[in-house]
């Protein structure tokens, strides 16, 4: 019997490796088309409230990935030259500010239009201005907020509130209300009676205990006794 | 409404999967280094004395401004890769830098202080030859660009074209150089090889041809390098065969041929086979060049000459000298010459250009790196000192793309290793244990030898630990007393040792130039570097770790296979990855092209894994090939299989090793090459662990994964690139039996395809050419509800084909590269790391790429925590693991497990290098770094004191009651 426990296969062919290298860099476009059918995508990027010189040196305009690359002028405007007709996603990438991408369609005659990018309904047209006016929607939010610990968070926690409020009532109420005052005691007894309007109505829990512990009626009787004692003690 | 529900479901699920960076973690365990590439043009800003700018243009199509005091980047612009972004020439005038891009496609002017574009114009087609600034009356207003058949003049302030003229007889004459002396004329110089020179004069105002003449020059083949213009418009050429210099005034009408000056009359001789090089200088582009020039006679012989009254006189002979360069500050022009001092150092001296006299006290000593290349370029920055003497700094560029900036008397101000801009492959190697750590480990490794010795050993090791801890405390105390600035966390090889969780590793990086680097992963410090000379520029590298650091006292061992892409011939370089030293182990000679390498888990007596190299006659070479290894190979030969790929014929073939180290073909799969071509083949990573064999379903049954370690994913692309007919194919092939386990075709799709193959899944990305968007597709393989043979996997005994599930999603961004996280035991959930062209690296939970995501939410799918299917993949900025530290042109992402199960080390490389750690399931096995020690200790202390106080109070109360 043959045991084929160990089966080893080389995991990466050398040529596969070499292809990966060539894949990474897109090769030159075969044959350079004449300049006649090459067009220019123009526009302007605006970051409200920020001077252009603070961010333009780190920003780039990418057309369809890195297929065509443009740079920003000192006034925030840009032009990507030498683009043949077609449909492209134009994106301004900047490590500090967020810009929404725009799809630009160029007809073979050189007519331009821009529209919102919609990857699901690709033929939907919601027109955008051309030449492009791309307004930044603010700085990137790269970071998560740390969960900070504060006293208010702790106190506003529902569990804590459920625990603390009854505690307060238990501790503070007897101090506020003078229980030795006979008038007050009378009043409280009245209010207790108000809460329990019909003393003849059987208590549900009592009913249940009776039902389940018929054999040991003594203990239930004891219970009863303690219950009847309780209001007196108060 | 349904959409809203889905969105809500996603956002709820995100709460569990989010792995983002917190703001206070910035720079804590991550670092980035930015590079520019091999410098082709470098210009110092001499516009003002205080300027620190150094403008560089590189072979990576990068145009950048460096701070010449620190070597840091002011700004950097990365253009498109390939010839379309290639920077042809860099000119500088004042605050403006003019650049010609893409073989004369575009002319750009940059504002150098801000780093913004001033203007950009498209040039007419035609291959670029030369460009120059054109001045009139001491003021530069234009730039002239010479193409193969046309010349154009542009305004320097707006870029608008003033005129363009076709060159006469451009089909026979090769126009190569352009010159303007500031007198209202532009000269275009062309050559008909071995016949004559053509000189055409253009008027600057309207491009009218003023004069055209041809001069006999039968000896001349090219104007570039061997010719230059000096003095007030005199063309000077050097020729090796006739051993002469030739001069010709460009403007004079009467001189019909070039005047020959034999080098013999100057007592000079050009080394045989060396093309003499002439270097002139032009301090102000609006004025003619100086009459002094350098003539290089051999690789290490320069001479400074002067043209005066039509006569050439030598000013100073530099023999030997490696490099020479001119520099100007104010009105003074100097020449810096590098000459050898001894075997390891060179001295650079300054000479005045007009007399050749040496400036006193201007020597800079440049120490050559014994592990680096030879210097090949010298850039000089001259400035006027307060006492009106000329001071200077130099930047030396070496063969291995290193830039070294030096100042007197030889202090290295900064250094940039630009070879790292082109990392080809890398590995991460564990750091070795220190002596004490090794001893502690040894205690557990050895066999028990009695109770008492064990106890003693235990005690001694505890004592060692105590000692180490005390030493650590002492060091802390000692460092705390010193001022903070002097405490520098310098990392050297000697103190490198493995840390508690094995988070710090050695990054071994192989660059395209043939320079190897060892980088500390924690700080990014380069710990060693080694330049391998004589590497062909288009070589392919494969780095293999043969022995890790786990086998003390044997040193770790890495092997680099270097393969020439054209001939396929390979060579091995064996080195120690921790110290970078070359091993003394004898390496097998590889006389035939290597097709495939195979690292076996078989180890020799020195614990090195065996590497098999298969050549084009299917012969196998083992390395190391000791008797022990060959014996082991004979024993296991019947279970060693390998595969070969021939993409030109579309053939995949599988082989088995025989006992005598020959091979036999056992299977062959042909994918017709005329329809589709094989683009890439990938197996699984050898160091990958799968923790769970299956997935628990909503109904408590188990769906077992199909975990075939021999599975290959083969990606093909159609040869027909038409939008309607192109397709991308994927084949899953068993590497042992050649059985096609699964195949899938994506119609109306094209590459580039990026893919990851891991565990029981393959994720691949392609371009959907119909809808013009990127799409992710995931394939997952399952055995079903029962495992066929749960103890061992054998490719030869698999009667049931796996169940294959597939789902596709829209990815709303282009993609540069794709990789998956990897952890020690594979318990942590997986994330995909997606490199985007914007430079961000997205950490995408694999949860989103699950073919079992339901379209309709059911009770069971909710139980399984499946996210409802949504066609579009979300991209959230919190998932960018490198926040604003973008990595330009990210080409590869390397992931390595650390000692902590929750943590995966990530290195992204491209033009830049970025290293970080990711926690795909958050840090579940260590205390979080925001763990509130203060709170927990204050609560503990508070409780402690509260009990103390209440105890005391209770006592008092009891006592009071007793008294009552």
Tab-separated table of N, CA and C in Angstrom, chain B residues 663-781:
chain	number	residue	atom	x	y	z
B	663	UNK	N	13.262	13.062	-13.570
B	663	UNK	CA	11.840	13.335	-13.370
B	663	UNK	C	11.017	12.606	-14.404
B	664	UNK	N	9.773	12.404	-14.089
B	664	UNK	CA	8.878	11.832	-15.097
B	664	UNK	C	7.623	12.692	-15.184
B	665	UNK	N	7.152	12.841	-16.416
B	665	UNK	CA	5.952	13.633	-16.670
B	665	UNK	C	4.741	12.813	-16.261
B	666	UNK	N	3.855	13.371	-15.467
B	666	UNK	CA	2.677	12.590	-15.124
B	666	UNK	C	1.383	13.224	-15.613
B	667	UNK	N	1.355	14.512	-15.820
B	667	UNK	CA	0.135	15.076	-16.391
B	667	UNK	C	0.451	16.328	-17.194
B	668	UNK	N	-0.467	16.711	-18.017
B	668	UNK	CA	-0.281	17.890	-18.854
B	668	UNK	C	-1.651	18.490	-19.136
B	669	UNK	N	-1.780	19.782	-18.943
B	669	UNK	CA	-3.027	20.468	-19.260
B	669	UNK	C	-2.685	21.529	-20.296
B	670	UNK	N	-3.382	21.501	-21.423
B	670	UNK	CA	-3.094	22.485	-22.467
B	670	UNK	C	-4.253	23.464	-22.548
B	671	UNK	N	-3.937	24.721	-22.391
B	671	UNK	CA	-4.935	25.781	-22.539
B	671	UNK	C	-4.577	26.474	-23.845
B	672	UNK	N	-5.388	26.300	-24.877
B	672	UNK	CA	-4.972	26.770	-26.214
B	672	UNK	C	-4.492	28.216	-26.212
B	673	UNK	N	-3.248	28.397	-26.611
B	673	UNK	CA	-2.615	29.704	-26.499
B	673	UNK	C	-3.172	30.698	-27.504
B	674	UNK	N	-3.827	30.183	-28.577
B	674	UNK	CA	-4.343	31.145	-29.561
B	674	UNK	C	-5.644	31.787	-29.081
B	675	UNK	N	-6.323	31.179	-28.120
B	675	UNK	CA	-7.566	31.735	-27.597
B	675	UNK	C	-7.307	32.530	-26.322
B	676	UNK	N	-6.550	31.938	-25.404
B	676	UNK	CA	-6.291	32.612	-24.135
B	676	UNK	C	-4.870	32.323	-23.685
B	677	UNK	N	-4.316	33.263	-23.002
B	677	UNK	CA	-2.949	33.074	-22.519
B	677	UNK	C	-2.938	33.030	-20.990
B	678	UNK	N	-2.042	32.225	-20.456
B	678	UNK	CA	-1.918	32.096	-19.008
B	678	UNK	C	-1.220	33.345	-18.482
B	679	UNK	N	-1.852	34.027	-17.566
B	679	UNK	CA	-1.270	35.268	-17.049
B	679	UNK	C	-0.538	35.016	-15.743
B	680	UNK	N	-1.113	34.203	-14.889
B	680	UNK	CA	-0.469	33.996	-13.599
B	680	UNK	C	-0.916	32.665	-13.024
B	681	UNK	N	-0.043	32.078	-12.245
B	681	UNK	CA	-0.335	30.825	-11.556
B	681	UNK	C	0.074	31.015	-10.105
B	682	UNK	N	-0.807	30.668	-9.195
B	682	UNK	CA	-0.475	30.837	-7.783
B	682	UNK	C	-0.987	29.653	-6.994
B	683	UNK	N	-0.149	29.176	-6.100
B	683	UNK	CA	-0.598	28.199	-5.121
B	683	UNK	C	-0.927	28.916	-3.838
B	684	UNK	N	-0.948	28.144	-2.764
B	684	UNK	CA	-1.179	28.779	-1.467
B	684	UNK	C	0.154	29.049	-0.809
B	685	UNK	N	0.139	29.940	0.148
B	685	UNK	CA	1.389	30.240	0.855
B	685	UNK	C	1.744	29.086	1.777
B	686	UNK	N	3.019	28.756	1.819
B	686	UNK	CA	3.442	27.576	2.570
B	686	UNK	C	3.276	27.764	4.071
B	687	UNK	N	3.375	29.019	4.538
B	687	UNK	CA	3.324	29.230	5.984
B	687	UNK	C	1.927	29.600	6.465
B	688	UNK	N	0.923	29.217	5.693
B	688	UNK	CA	-0.439	29.580	6.061
B	688	UNK	C	-1.063	28.475	6.916
B	689	UNK	N	-1.742	28.866	7.965
B	689	UNK	CA	-2.418	27.894	8.814
B	689	UNK	C	-3.918	28.117	8.721
B	690	UNK	N	-4.667	27.033	8.673
B	690	UNK	CA	-6.123	27.128	8.703
B	690	UNK	C	-6.557	26.556	10.035
B	691	UNK	N	-7.272	27.339	10.799
B	691	UNK	CA	-7.615	26.878	12.133
B	691	UNK	C	-8.832	25.983	12.125
B	692	UNK	N	-9.895	26.433	11.475
B	692	UNK	CA	-11.119	25.630	11.543
B	692	UNK	C	-11.336	24.906	10.228
B	693	UNK	N	-11.710	23.635	10.358
B	693	UNK	CA	-11.906	22.789	9.196
B	693	UNK	C	-13.201	23.101	8.469
B	694	UNK	N	-14.115	23.731	9.156
B	694	UNK	CA	-15.406	23.957	8.519
B	694	UNK	C	-16.085	25.183	9.082
B	695	UNK	N	-17.283	25.401	8.606
B	695	UNK	CA	-18.068	26.532	9.095
B	695	UNK	C	-19.351	26.014	9.697
B	696	UNK	N	-19.714	26.559	10.805
B	696	UNK	CA	-20.951	26.149	11.457
B	696	UNK	C	-22.095	26.928	10.824
B	697	UNK	N	-23.084	26.191	10.367
B	697	UNK	CA	-24.215	26.824	9.689
B	697	UNK	C	-25.269	27.229	10.708
B	698	UNK	N	-26.268	27.918	10.182
B	698	UNK	CA	-27.351	28.368	11.056
B	698	UNK	C	-28.114	27.235	11.707
B	699	UNK	N	-28.189	26.074	11.015
B	699	UNK	CA	-28.932	24.955	11.594
B	699	UNK	C	-28.022	24.017	12.385
B	700	UNK	N	-26.877	24.489	12.807
B	700	UNK	CA	-25.925	23.754	13.651
B	700	UNK	C	-25.213	22.613	12.939
B	701	UNK	N	-25.389	22.498	11.618
B	701	UNK	CA	-24.591	21.506	10.903
B	701	UNK	C	-23.279	22.181	10.480
B	702	UNK	N	-22.328	21.381	10.027
B	702	UNK	CA	-21.025	21.928	9.669
B	702	UNK	C	-20.803	21.770	8.171
B	703	UNK	N	-20.352	22.838	7.546
B	703	UNK	CA	-19.985	22.797	6.132
B	703	UNK	C	-18.458	22.747	6.095
B	704	UNK	N	-17.911	21.612	5.638
B	704	UNK	CA	-16.458	21.437	5.695
B	704	UNK	C	-15.789	22.101	4.505
B	705	UNK	N	-14.645	22.708	4.780
B	705	UNK	CA	-13.895	23.396	3.723
B	705	UNK	C	-13.101	22.381	2.912
B	706	UNK	N	-12.921	22.678	1.649
B	706	UNK	CA	-12.075	21.858	0.785
B	706	UNK	C	-10.664	22.434	0.867
B	707	UNK	N	-9.833	21.832	1.689
B	707	UNK	CA	-8.505	22.393	1.951
B	707	UNK	C	-7.455	21.544	1.246
B	708	UNK	N	-7.286	21.808	-0.028
B	708	UNK	CA	-6.307	21.066	-0.810
B	708	UNK	C	-5.012	21.867	-0.855
B	709	UNK	N	-3.940	21.390	-0.209
B	709	UNK	CA	-2.707	22.181	-0.208
B	709	UNK	C	-2.027	22.223	-1.573
B	710	UNK	N	-2.460	21.360	-2.493
B	710	UNK	CA	-1.792	21.288	-3.801
B	710	UNK	C	-2.550	22.042	-4.886
B	711	UNK	N	-3.561	22.799	-4.471
B	711	UNK	CA	-4.405	23.450	-5.463
B	711	UNK	C	-3.696	24.664	-6.075
B	712	UNK	N	-3.785	24.768	-7.391
B	712	UNK	CA	-3.205	25.912	-8.102
B	712	UNK	C	-4.337	26.722	-8.709
B	713	UNK	N	-4.230	28.027	-8.622
B	713	UNK	CA	-5.187	28.901	-9.301
B	713	UNK	C	-4.487	29.440	-10.542
B	714	UNK	N	-5.078	29.209	-11.702
B	714	UNK	CA	-4.483	29.642	-12.965
B	714	UNK	C	-5.404	30.680	-13.574
B	715	UNK	N	-4.870	31.844	-13.853
B	715	UNK	CA	-5.659	32.923	-14.438
B	715	UNK	C	-5.286	33.057	-15.905
B	716	UNK	N	-6.294	33.119	-16.756
B	716	UNK	CA	-6.015	33.324	-18.182
B	716	UNK	C	-6.749	34.565	-18.663
B	717	UNK	N	-6.216	35.143	-19.720
B	717	UNK	CA	-6.889	36.269	-20.368
B	717	UNK	C	-7.018	35.937	-21.837
B	718	UNK	N	-8.088	36.404	-22.446
B	718	UNK	CA	-8.297	36.107	-23.862
B	718	UNK	C	-7.303	36.890	-24.710
B	719	UNK	N	-6.922	36.303	-25.837
B	719	UNK	CA	-6.019	37.019	-26.741
B	719	UNK	C	-6.795	38.080	-27.522
B	720	UNK	N	-8.093	37.830	-27.707
B	720	UNK	CA	-8.945	38.809	-28.380
B	720	UNK	C	-9.258	39.926	-27.380
B	721	UNK	N	-8.834	41.137	-27.698
B	721	UNK	CA	-9.026	42.208	-26.731
B	721	UNK	C	-10.260	43.047	-27.035
B	722	UNK	N	-11.068	42.624	-28.007
B	722	UNK	CA	-12.265	43.399	-28.316
B	722	UNK	C	-13.200	43.411	-27.109
B	723	UNK	N	-13.796	44.558	-26.892
B	723	UNK	CA	-14.600	44.777	-25.697
B	723	UNK	C	-15.694	43.727	-25.511
B	724	UNK	N	-16.320	43.290	-26.640
B	724	UNK	CA	-17.443	42.367	-26.538
B	724	UNK	C	-16.995	40.922	-26.366
B	725	UNK	N	-15.792	40.597	-26.868
B	725	UNK	CA	-15.408	39.188	-26.904
B	725	UNK	C	-14.327	38.827	-25.888
B	726	UNK	N	-13.782	39.826	-25.213
B	726	UNK	CA	-12.695	39.511	-24.288
B	726	UNK	C	-13.257	38.835	-23.043
B	727	UNK	N	-12.450	38.001	-22.416
B	727	UNK	CA	-12.894	37.320	-21.200
B	727	UNK	C	-11.694	37.021	-20.309
B	728	UNK	N	-12.019	36.713	-19.084
B	728	UNK	CA	-11.009	36.318	-18.108
B	728	UNK	C	-11.414	34.946	-17.597
B	729	UNK	N	-10.473	34.035	-17.579
B	729	UNK	CA	-10.783	32.686	-17.118
B	729	UNK	C	-9.995	32.336	-15.884
B	730	UNK	N	-10.576	31.467	-15.063
B	730	UNK	CA	-9.844	30.977	-13.898
B	730	UNK	C	-10.002	29.463	-13.838
B	731	UNK	N	-8.893	28.790	-13.665
B	731	UNK	CA	-8.891	27.341	-13.535
B	731	UNK	C	-8.318	26.987	-12.177
B	732	UNK	N	-8.953	26.068	-11.496
B	732	UNK	CA	-8.384	25.535	-10.265
B	732	UNK	C	-7.909	24.119	-10.574
B	733	UNK	N	-6.610	23.935	-10.510
B	733	UNK	CA	-6.024	22.668	-10.944
B	733	UNK	C	-5.277	22.046	-9.767
B	734	UNK	N	-5.457	20.734	-9.590
B	734	UNK	CA	-4.713	20.042	-8.557
B	734	UNK	C	-3.288	19.828	-9.069
B	735	UNK	N	-2.312	20.284	-8.324
B	735	UNK	CA	-0.930	20.262	-8.789
B	735	UNK	C	-0.307	18.882	-8.816
B	736	UNK	N	-0.915	17.903	-8.181
B	736	UNK	CA	-0.344	16.562	-8.152
B	736	UNK	C	-0.924	15.712	-9.272
B	737	UNK	N	-2.244	15.769	-9.409
B	737	UNK	CA	-2.890	14.893	-10.391
B	737	UNK	C	-3.206	15.603	-11.692
B	738	UNK	N	-3.202	16.909	-11.689
B	738	UNK	CA	-3.540	17.650	-12.894
B	738	UNK	C	-5.029	17.729	-13.142
B	739	UNK	N	-5.812	17.311	-12.180
B	739	UNK	CA	-7.254	17.362	-12.342
B	739	UNK	C	-7.749	18.807	-12.256
B	740	UNK	N	-8.605	19.169	-13.180
B	740	UNK	CA	-9.185	20.517	-13.123
B	740	UNK	C	-10.346	20.449	-12.151
B	741	UNK	N	-10.178	21.057	-11.022
B	741	UNK	CA	-11.179	20.987	-9.965
B	741	UNK	C	-12.358	21.892	-10.299
B	742	UNK	N	-12.054	23.040	-10.887
B	742	UNK	CA	-13.126	23.967	-11.219
B	742	UNK	C	-12.639	24.930	-12.286
B	743	UNK	N	-13.547	25.380	-13.121
B	743	UNK	CA	-13.171	26.473	-14.025
B	743	UNK	C	-14.319	27.456	-14.141
B	744	UNK	N	-13.963	28.697	-14.296
B	744	UNK	CA	-14.975	29.748	-14.399
B	744	UNK	C	-14.502	30.758	-15.434
B	745	UNK	N	-15.459	31.364	-16.103
B	745	UNK	CA	-15.123	32.363	-17.124
B	745	UNK	C	-15.931	33.619	-16.842
B	746	UNK	N	-15.282	34.732	-16.923
B	746	UNK	CA	-15.946	36.012	-16.753
B	746	UNK	C	-15.994	36.674	-18.127
B	747	UNK	N	-17.164	36.740	-18.714
B	747	UNK	CA	-17.242	37.310	-20.066
B	747	UNK	C	-17.223	38.841	-20.011
B	748	UNK	N	-16.865	39.424	-21.162
B	748	UNK	CA	-16.764	40.881	-21.289
B	748	UNK	C	-15.928	41.462	-20.152
B	749	UNK	N	-14.832	40.792	-19.926
B	749	UNK	CA	-13.943	41.254	-18.861
B	749	UNK	C	-12.522	41.201	-19.385
B	750	UNK	N	-11.687	42.010	-18.809
B	750	UNK	CA	-10.271	41.957	-19.175
B	750	UNK	C	-9.428	42.268	-17.945
B	751	UNK	N	-8.146	42.065	-18.116
B	751	UNK	CA	-7.205	42.287	-17.018
B	751	UNK	C	-6.898	43.747	-16.860
B	752	UNK	N	-5.948	44.110	-16.047
B	752	UNK	CA	-5.093	43.234	-15.257
B	752	UNK	C	-5.860	42.562	-14.115
B	753	UNK	N	-5.588	41.281	-13.949
B	753	UNK	CA	-6.261	40.512	-12.908
B	753	UNK	C	-5.345	40.453	-11.680
B	754	UNK	N	-5.890	40.846	-10.552
B	754	UNK	CA	-5.182	40.670	-9.283
B	754	UNK	C	-5.923	39.596	-8.521
B	755	UNK	N	-5.200	38.693	-7.884
B	755	UNK	CA	-5.925	37.651	-7.158
B	755	UNK	C	-5.151	37.154	-5.951
B	756	UNK	N	-5.911	36.592	-5.027
B	756	UNK	CA	-5.357	36.003	-3.814
B	756	UNK	C	-5.913	34.598	-3.698
B	757	UNK	N	-5.050	33.660	-3.393
B	757	UNK	CA	-5.456	32.257	-3.254
B	757	UNK	C	-5.049	31.812	-1.855
B	758	UNK	N	-6.034	31.470	-1.056
B	758	UNK	CA	-5.739	31.123	0.324
B	758	UNK	C	-6.832	30.203	0.860
B	759	UNK	N	-6.525	29.480	1.919
B	759	UNK	CA	-7.472	28.564	2.563
B	759	UNK	C	-8.268	27.783	1.524
B	760	UNK	N	-9.601	28.014	1.504
B	760	UNK	CA	-10.446	27.342	0.525
B	760	UNK	C	-11.079	28.342	-0.433
B	761	UNK	N	-10.428	29.497	-0.583
B	761	UNK	CA	-11.037	30.502	-1.443
B	761	UNK	C	-10.026	31.180	-2.365
B	762	UNK	N	-10.555	31.707	-3.447
B	762	UNK	CA	-9.785	32.527	-4.386
B	762	UNK	C	-10.586	33.807	-4.597
B	763	UNK	N	-9.933	34.930	-4.436
B	763	UNK	CA	-10.576	36.210	-4.711
B	763	UNK	C	-9.838	36.839	-5.874
B	764	UNK	N	-10.569	37.241	-6.904
B	764	UNK	CA	-9.880	37.894	-8.014
B	764	UNK	C	-10.637	39.131	-8.483
B	765	UNK	N	-9.890	40.047	-9.012
B	765	UNK	CA	-10.434	41.325	-9.473
B	765	UNK	C	-10.153	41.458	-10.949
B	766	UNK	N	-11.136	41.899	-11.704
B	766	UNK	CA	-10.948	42.110	-13.133
B	766	UNK	C	-11.720	43.362	-13.514
B	767	UNK	N	-11.517	43.771	-14.735
B	767	UNK	CA	-12.192	44.960	-15.252
B	767	UNK	C	-13.362	44.508	-16.094
B	768	UNK	N	-14.554	44.933	-15.728
B	768	UNK	CA	-15.734	44.618	-16.515
B	768	UNK	C	-15.826	45.649	-17.629
B	769	UNK	N	-15.547	45.230	-18.862
B	769	UNK	CA	-15.449	46.229	-19.934
B	769	UNK	C	-16.818	46.643	-20.436
B	770	UNK	N	-17.863	45.899	-20.106
B	770	UNK	CA	-19.191	46.329	-20.526
B	770	UNK	C	-19.670	47.501	-19.663
B	771	UNK	N	-19.541	47.328	-18.351
B	771	UNK	CA	-20.027	48.377	-17.458
B	771	UNK	C	-18.924	49.323	-16.988
B	772	UNK	N	-17.715	49.106	-17.496
B	772	UNK	CA	-16.572	49.960	-17.161
B	772	UNK	C	-16.406	50.118	-15.649
B	773	UNK	N	-16.212	49.002	-14.980
B	773	UNK	CA	-16.004	49.067	-13.543
B	773	UNK	C	-15.184	47.853	-13.127
B	774	UNK	N	-14.576	47.963	-11.975
B	774	UNK	CA	-13.828	46.842	-11.424
B	774	UNK	C	-14.785	45.944	-10.671
B	775	UNK	N	-14.568	44.657	-10.785
B	775	UNK	CA	-15.424	43.731	-10.058
B	775	UNK	C	-14.578	42.711	-9.318
B	776	UNK	N	-15.022	42.429	-8.115
B	776	UNK	CA	-14.421	41.388	-7.293
B	776	UNK	C	-15.231	40.126	-7.513
B	777	UNK	N	-14.564	38.994	-7.555
B	777	UNK	CA	-15.300	37.749	-7.583
B	777	UNK	C	-14.640	36.815	-6.584
B	778	UNK	N	-15.458	36.072	-5.849
B	778	UNK	CA	-14.908	35.158	-4.857
B	778	UNK	C	-15.409	33.755	-5.151
B	779	UNK	N	-14.472	32.804	-5.093
B	779	UNK	CA	-14.794	31.383	-5.262
B	779	UNK	C	-14.475	30.703	-3.945
B	780	UNK	N	-15.432	29.958	-3.409
B	780	UNK	CA	-15.132	29.202	-2.201
B	780	UNK	C	-15.451	27.744	-2.434
B	781	UNK	N	-14.581	26.873	-1.951
B	781	UNK	CA	-14.739	25.441	-2.183
B	781	UNK	C	-15.047	24.734	-0.871
